[in-house]
mmCIF file of C-alpha atoms in Angstrom:
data_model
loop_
_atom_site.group_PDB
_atom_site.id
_atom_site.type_symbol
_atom_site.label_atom_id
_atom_site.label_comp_id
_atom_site.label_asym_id
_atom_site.label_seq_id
_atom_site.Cartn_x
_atom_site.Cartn_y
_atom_site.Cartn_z
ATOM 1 C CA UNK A 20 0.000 0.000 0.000
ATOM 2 C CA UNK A 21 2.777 2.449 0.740
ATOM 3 C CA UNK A 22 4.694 1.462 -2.252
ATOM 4 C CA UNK A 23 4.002 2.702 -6.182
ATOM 5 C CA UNK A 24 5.556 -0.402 -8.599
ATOM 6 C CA UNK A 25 4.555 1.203 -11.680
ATOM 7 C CA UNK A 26 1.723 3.700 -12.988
ATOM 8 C CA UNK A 27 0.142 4.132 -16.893
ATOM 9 C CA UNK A 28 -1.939 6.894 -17.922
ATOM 10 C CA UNK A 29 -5.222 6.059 -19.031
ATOM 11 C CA UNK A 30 -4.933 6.991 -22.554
ATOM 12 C CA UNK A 31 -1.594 4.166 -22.998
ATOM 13 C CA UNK A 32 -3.932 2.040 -20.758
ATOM 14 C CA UNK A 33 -6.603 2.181 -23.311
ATOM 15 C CA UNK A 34 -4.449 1.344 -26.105
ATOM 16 C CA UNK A 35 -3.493 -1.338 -24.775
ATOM 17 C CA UNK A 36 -6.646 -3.215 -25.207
ATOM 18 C CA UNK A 37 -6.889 -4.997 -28.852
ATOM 19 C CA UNK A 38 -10.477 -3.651 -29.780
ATOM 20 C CA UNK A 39 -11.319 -0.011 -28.857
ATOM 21 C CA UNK A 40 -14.189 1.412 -29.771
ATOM 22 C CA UNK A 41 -17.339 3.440 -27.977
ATOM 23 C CA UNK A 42 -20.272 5.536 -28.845
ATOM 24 C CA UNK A 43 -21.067 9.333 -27.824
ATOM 25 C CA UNK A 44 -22.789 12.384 -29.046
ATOM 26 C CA UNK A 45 -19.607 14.350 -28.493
ATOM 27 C CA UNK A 46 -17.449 12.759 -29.952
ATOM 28 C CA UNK A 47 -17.281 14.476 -33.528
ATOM 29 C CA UNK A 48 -16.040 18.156 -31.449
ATOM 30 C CA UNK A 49 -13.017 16.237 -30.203
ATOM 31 C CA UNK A 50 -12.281 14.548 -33.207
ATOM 32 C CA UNK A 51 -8.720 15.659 -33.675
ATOM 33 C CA UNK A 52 -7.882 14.370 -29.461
ATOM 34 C CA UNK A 53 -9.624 10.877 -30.542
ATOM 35 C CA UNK A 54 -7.267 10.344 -33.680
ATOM 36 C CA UNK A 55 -3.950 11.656 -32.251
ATOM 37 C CA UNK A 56 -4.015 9.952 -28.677
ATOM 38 C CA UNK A 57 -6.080 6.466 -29.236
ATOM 39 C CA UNK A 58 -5.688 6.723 -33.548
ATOM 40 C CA UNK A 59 -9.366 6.420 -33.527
ATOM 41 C CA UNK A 60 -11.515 7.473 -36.638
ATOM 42 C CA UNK A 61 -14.831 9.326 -35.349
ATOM 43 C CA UNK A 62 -18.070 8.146 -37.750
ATOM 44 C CA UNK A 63 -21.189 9.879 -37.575
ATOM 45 C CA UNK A 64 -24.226 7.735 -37.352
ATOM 46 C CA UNK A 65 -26.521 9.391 -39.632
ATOM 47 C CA UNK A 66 -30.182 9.814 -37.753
ATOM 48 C CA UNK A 67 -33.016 7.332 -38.195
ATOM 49 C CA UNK A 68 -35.048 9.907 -39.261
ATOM 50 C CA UNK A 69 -35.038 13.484 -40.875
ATOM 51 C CA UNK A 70 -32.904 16.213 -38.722
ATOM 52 C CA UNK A 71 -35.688 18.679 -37.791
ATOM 53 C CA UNK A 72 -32.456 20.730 -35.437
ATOM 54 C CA UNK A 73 -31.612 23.892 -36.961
ATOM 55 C CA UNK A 74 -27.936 24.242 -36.013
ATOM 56 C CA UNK A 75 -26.970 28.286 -35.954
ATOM 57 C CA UNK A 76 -23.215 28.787 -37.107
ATOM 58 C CA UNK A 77 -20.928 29.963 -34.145
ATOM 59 C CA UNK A 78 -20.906 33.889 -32.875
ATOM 60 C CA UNK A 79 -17.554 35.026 -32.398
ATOM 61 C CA UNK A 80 -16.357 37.687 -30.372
ATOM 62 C CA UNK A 81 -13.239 39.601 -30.730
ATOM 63 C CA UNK A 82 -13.568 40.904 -26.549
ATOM 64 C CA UNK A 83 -14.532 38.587 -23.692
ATOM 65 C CA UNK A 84 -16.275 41.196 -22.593
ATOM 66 C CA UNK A 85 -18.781 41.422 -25.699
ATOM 67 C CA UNK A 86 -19.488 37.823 -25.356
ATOM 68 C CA UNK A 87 -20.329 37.660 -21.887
ATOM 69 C CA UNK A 88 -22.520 40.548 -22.599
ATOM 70 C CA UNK A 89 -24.316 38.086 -25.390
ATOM 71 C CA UNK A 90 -25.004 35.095 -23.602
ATOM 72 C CA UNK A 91 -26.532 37.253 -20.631
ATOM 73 C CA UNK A 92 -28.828 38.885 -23.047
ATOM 74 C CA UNK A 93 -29.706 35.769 -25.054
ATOM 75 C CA UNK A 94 -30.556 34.288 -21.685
ATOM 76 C CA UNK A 95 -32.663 36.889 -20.958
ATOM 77 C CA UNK A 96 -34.358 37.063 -23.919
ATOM 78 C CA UNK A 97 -35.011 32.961 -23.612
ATOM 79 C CA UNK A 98 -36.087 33.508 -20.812
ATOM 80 C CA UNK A 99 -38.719 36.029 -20.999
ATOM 81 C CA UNK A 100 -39.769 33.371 -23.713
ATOM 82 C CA UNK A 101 -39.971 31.097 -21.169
ATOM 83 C CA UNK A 102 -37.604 28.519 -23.073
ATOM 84 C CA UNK A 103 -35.682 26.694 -21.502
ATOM 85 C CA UNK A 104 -31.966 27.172 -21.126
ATOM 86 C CA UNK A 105 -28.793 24.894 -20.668
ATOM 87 C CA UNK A 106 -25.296 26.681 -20.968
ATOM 88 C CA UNK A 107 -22.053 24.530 -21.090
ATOM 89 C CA UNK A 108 -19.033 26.106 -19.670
ATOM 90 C CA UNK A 109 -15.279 25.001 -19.653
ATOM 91 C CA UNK A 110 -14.669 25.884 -16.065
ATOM 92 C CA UNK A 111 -16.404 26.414 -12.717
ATOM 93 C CA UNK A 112 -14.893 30.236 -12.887
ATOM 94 C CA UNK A 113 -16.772 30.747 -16.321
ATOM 95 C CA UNK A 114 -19.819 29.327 -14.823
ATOM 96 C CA UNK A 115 -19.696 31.463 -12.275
ATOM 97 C CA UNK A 116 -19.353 34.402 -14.095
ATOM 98 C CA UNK A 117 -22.123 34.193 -16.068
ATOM 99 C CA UNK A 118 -23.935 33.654 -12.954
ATOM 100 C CA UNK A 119 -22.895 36.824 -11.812
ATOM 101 C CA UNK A 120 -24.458 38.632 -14.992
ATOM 102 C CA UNK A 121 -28.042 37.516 -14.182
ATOM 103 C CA UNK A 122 -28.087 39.533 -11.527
ATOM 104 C CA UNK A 123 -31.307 42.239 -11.728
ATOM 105 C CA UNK A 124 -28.737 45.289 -11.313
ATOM 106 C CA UNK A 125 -26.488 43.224 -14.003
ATOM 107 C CA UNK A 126 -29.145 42.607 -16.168
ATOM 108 C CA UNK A 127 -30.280 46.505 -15.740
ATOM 109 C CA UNK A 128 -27.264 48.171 -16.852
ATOM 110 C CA UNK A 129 -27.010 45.595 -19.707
ATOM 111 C CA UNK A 130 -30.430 46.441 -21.268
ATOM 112 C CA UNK A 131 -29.834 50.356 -20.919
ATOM 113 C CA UNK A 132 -26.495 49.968 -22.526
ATOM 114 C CA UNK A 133 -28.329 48.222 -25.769
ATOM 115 C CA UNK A 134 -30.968 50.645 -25.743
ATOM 116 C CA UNK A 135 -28.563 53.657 -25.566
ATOM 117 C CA UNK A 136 -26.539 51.861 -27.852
ATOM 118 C CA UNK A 137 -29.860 51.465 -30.447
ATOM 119 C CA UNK A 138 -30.821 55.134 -29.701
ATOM 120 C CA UNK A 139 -26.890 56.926 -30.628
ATOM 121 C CA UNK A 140 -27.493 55.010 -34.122
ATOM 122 C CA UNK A 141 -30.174 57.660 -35.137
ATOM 123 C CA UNK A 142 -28.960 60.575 -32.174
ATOM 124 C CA UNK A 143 -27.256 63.789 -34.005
ATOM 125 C CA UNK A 144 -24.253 63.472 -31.758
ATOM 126 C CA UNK A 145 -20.901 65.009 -32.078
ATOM 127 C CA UNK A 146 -18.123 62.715 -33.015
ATOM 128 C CA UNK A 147 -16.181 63.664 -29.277
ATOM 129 C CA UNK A 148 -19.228 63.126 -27.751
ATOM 130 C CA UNK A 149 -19.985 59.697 -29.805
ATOM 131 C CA UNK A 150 -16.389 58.675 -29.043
ATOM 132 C CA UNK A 151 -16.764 59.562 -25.394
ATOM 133 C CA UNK A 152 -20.049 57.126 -24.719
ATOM 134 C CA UNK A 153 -18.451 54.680 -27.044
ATOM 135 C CA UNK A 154 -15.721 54.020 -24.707
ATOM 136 C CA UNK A 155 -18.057 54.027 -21.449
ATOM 137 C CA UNK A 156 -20.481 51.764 -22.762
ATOM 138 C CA UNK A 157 -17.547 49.719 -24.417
ATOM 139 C CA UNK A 158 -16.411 48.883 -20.290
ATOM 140 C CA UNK A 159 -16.554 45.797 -18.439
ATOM 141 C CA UNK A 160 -20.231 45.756 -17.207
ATOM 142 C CA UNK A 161 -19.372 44.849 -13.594
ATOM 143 C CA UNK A 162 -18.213 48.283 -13.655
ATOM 144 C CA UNK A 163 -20.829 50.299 -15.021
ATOM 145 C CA UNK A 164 -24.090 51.301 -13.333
ATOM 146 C CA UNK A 165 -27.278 53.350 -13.963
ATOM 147 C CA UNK A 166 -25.906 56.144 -12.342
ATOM 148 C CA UNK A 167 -22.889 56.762 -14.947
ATOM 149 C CA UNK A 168 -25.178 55.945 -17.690
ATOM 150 C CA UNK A 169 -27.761 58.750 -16.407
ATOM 151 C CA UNK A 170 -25.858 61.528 -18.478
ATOM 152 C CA UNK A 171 -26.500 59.666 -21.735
ATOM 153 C CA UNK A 172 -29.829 58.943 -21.143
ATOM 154 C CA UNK A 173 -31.232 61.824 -20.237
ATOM 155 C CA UNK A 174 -29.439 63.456 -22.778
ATOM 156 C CA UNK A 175 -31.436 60.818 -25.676
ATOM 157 C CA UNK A 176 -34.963 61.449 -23.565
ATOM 158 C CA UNK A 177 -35.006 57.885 -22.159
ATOM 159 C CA UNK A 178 -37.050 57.052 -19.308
ATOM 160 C CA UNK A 179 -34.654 56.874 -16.760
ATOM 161 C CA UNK A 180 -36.289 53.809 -15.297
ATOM 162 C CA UNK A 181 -35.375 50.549 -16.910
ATOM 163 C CA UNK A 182 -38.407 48.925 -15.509
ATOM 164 C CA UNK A 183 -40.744 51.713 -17.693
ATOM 165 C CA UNK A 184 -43.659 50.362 -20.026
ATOM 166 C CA UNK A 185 -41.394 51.913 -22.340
ATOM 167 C CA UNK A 186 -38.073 50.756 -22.019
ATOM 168 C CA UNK A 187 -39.902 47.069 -21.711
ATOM 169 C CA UNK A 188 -41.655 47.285 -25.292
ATOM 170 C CA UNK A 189 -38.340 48.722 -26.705
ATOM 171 C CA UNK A 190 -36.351 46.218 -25.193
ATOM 172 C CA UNK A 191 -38.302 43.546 -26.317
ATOM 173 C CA UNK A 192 -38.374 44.904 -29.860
ATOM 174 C CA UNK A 193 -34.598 44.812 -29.495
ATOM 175 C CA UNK A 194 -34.885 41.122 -28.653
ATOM 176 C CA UNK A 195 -37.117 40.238 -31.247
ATOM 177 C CA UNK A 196 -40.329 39.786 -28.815
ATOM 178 C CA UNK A 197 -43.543 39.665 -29.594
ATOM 179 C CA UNK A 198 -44.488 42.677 -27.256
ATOM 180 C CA UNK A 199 -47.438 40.341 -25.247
ATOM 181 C CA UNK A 200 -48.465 40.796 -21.781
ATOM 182 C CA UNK A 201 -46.945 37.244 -20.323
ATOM 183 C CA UNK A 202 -43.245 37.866 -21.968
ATOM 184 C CA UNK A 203 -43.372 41.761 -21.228
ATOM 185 C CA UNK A 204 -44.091 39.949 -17.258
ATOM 186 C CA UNK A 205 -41.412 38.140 -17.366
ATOM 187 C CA UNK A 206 -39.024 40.409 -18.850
ATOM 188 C CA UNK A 207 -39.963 42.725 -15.874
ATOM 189 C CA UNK A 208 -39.861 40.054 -13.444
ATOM 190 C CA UNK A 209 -36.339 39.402 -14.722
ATOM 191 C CA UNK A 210 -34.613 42.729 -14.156
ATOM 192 C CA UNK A 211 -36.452 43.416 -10.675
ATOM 193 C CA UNK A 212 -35.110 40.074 -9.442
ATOM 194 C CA UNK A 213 -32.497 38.216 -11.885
ATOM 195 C CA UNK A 214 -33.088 35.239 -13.808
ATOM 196 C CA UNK A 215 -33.752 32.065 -11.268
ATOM 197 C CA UNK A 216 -30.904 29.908 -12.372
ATOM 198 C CA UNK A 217 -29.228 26.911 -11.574
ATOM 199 C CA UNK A 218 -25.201 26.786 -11.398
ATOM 200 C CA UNK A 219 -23.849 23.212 -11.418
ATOM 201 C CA UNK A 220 -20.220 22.239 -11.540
ATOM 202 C CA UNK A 221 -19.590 18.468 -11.102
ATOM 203 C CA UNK A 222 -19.595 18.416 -7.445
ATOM 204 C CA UNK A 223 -22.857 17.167 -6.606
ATOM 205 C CA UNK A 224 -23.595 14.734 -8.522
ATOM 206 C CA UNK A 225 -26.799 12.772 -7.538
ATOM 207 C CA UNK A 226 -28.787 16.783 -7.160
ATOM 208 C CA UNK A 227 -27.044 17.480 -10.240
ATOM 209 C CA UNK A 228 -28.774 14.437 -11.671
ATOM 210 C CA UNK A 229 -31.930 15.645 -10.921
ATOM 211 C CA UNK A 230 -31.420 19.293 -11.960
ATOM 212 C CA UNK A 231 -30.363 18.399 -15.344
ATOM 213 C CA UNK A 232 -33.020 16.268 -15.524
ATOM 214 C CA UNK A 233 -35.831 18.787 -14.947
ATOM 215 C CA UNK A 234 -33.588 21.271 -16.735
ATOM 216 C CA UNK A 235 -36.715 21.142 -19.904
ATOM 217 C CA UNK A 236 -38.868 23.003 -17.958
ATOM 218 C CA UNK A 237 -40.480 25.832 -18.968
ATOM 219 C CA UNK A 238 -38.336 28.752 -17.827
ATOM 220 C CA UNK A 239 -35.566 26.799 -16.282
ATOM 221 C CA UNK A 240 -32.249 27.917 -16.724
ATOM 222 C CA UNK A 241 -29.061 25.900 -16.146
ATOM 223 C CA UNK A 242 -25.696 26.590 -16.041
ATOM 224 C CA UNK A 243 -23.297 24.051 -15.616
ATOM 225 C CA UNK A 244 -19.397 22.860 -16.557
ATOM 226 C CA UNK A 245 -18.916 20.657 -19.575
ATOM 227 C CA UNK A 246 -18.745 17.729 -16.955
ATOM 228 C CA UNK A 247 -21.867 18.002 -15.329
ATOM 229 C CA UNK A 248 -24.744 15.576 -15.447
ATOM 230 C CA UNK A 249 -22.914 13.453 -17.475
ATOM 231 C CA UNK A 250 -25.215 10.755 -18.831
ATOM 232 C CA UNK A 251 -28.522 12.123 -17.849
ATOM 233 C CA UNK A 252 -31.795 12.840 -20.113
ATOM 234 C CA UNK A 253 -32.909 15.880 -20.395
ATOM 235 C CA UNK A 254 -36.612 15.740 -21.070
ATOM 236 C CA UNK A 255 -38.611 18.522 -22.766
ATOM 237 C CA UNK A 256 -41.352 19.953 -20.424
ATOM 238 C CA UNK A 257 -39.406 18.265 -17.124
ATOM 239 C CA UNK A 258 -41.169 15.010 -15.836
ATOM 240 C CA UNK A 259 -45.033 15.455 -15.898
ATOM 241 C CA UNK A 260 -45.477 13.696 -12.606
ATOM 242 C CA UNK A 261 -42.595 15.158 -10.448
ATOM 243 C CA UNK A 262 -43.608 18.620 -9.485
ATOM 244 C CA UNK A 263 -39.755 19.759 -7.976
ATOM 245 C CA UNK A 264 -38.837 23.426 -6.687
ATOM 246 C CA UNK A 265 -35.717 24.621 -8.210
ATOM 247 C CA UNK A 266 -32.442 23.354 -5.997
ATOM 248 C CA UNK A 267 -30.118 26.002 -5.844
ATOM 249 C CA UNK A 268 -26.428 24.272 -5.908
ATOM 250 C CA UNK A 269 -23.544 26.622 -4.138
ATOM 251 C CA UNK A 270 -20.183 26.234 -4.933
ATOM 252 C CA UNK A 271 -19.353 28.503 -2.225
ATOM 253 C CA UNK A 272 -18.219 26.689 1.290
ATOM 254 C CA UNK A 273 -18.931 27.659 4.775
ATOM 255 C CA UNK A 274 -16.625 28.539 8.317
ATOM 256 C CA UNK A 275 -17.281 24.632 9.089
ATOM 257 C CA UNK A 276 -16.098 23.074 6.271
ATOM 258 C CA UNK A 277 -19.719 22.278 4.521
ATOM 259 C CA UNK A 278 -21.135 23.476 1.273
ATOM 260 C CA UNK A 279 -23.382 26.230 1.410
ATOM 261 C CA UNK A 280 -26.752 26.277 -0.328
ATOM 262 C CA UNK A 281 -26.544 22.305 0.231
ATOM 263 C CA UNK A 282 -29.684 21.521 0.332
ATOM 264 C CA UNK A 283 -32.525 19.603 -1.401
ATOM 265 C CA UNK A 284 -36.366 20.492 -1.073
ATOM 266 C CA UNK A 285 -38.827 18.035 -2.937
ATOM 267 C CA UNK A 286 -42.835 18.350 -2.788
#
């Protein structure tokens, strides 16, 4: 027990085996890793029936910032849908910090910067004074708030609340929203009190289990590492005959050792 006689890394102990082989929906992304390390050929098993998926070519971003700023809008923007939402992150930082941007003062000073943004397109502005509120809005958004943004808004005659009827219908038209009573509701509901989400990192695995699970809801919003919930369905619409509250997951620990936010509540 005290004594190491020889170790192997699990990629030469996989090739040691005569027949390799295995099946995954993730493979194809990692193509490249499969070939090089195990010299593996990925096939794609073509579906049993016609693809009815639409898949959207990739958004890039030349600034972290910018893209950080896009997923917390799309989520927003899903979520006032009430569509349901899983985002896959690399790390337990990343995941955290697009928690952070769902915040309602987050979420605030995001849809004021878009509508100021929208508003300077059409505004006869100066080019120093274009340049000037290019650069502000341009900041990280942890560091900008209503209150530096109050100049520029008053100055375009916006309402200077971002809950208005007002700033509501123009943000949804923004969004793309069909300006309706329910999504206008929760679009409000969002930005007075953040978009309920759930942040899962690999930790927990049996709650996670059960979060990704009921992660088609309608309105539910997940978050979680590449590695979490690993194997797990996700059914559209949640199960019908499990009526679950949403189980906040914490990756924050307490003075005693223990995981805050560690809890489970089930009807």
């Amino acid at each position: 027990e005290s004594q190491t006689l020889a170790t192997i890394t699990f990629q030469n102990l996989f090739r040691l085996y005569l027949k390799l082989a295995g099946m995954t929906g993730t493979a194809k992304t990692e193509e490249d890793e499969f070939r090089k390390i195990y010299g593996l050929d990925v096939v794609v098993v073509p579906t049993h029936k016609p693809m009815i998926r639409v898949d959207h070519p990739d958004v890039i971003y030349k600034v972290a910032e910018h893209k950080f700023r896009g997923i917390a809008s799309e989520i927003l923007r899903l979520y006032a849908k009430q569509q349901p939402v899983l985002v896959g992150t690399r790390s337990i930082e990343m995941s955290e910090k697009v928690s952070g941007r769902l915040t309602p003062d987050r979420l605030q000073v995001l849809c004021m910067v878009s509508l100021i943004r929208s508003r300077m397109e059409t505004a006869k502005l100066d080019k120093d004074t274009r340049d000037k509120w290019t650069a502000i809005l341009n900041q990280n958004l942890d560091e900008l708030t209503l209150g530096r943004l109050s100049p520029m808004i008053r100055e375009l005659e916006l309402p200077a609340d971002p809950l208005s009827e007002y700033n509501l219908r123009a943000i949804c038209e923004l969004m793309e929203l069909p300006p309706e009573e329910e999504t206008l509701d929760h679009l409000d509901e969002a930005l007075r009190h953040g978009v309920p989400h759930n942040v899962l990192n690999a930790k927990y695995h049996e709650k996670e289990a059960v979060i990704i699970a009921e992660a088609g809801r309608k309105g539910a919003v997940t978050i979680a590492t590449n590695m979490a919930g690993r194997g797990v369905d996700i059914l559209l619409g949640g199960k019908p005959e499990v009526e679950r509250e949403p189980v906040a997951v914490s990756t924050a620990s307490g003075s005693d050792g223990t995981e805050e936010g560690d809890e489970e509540r089930e009807e």
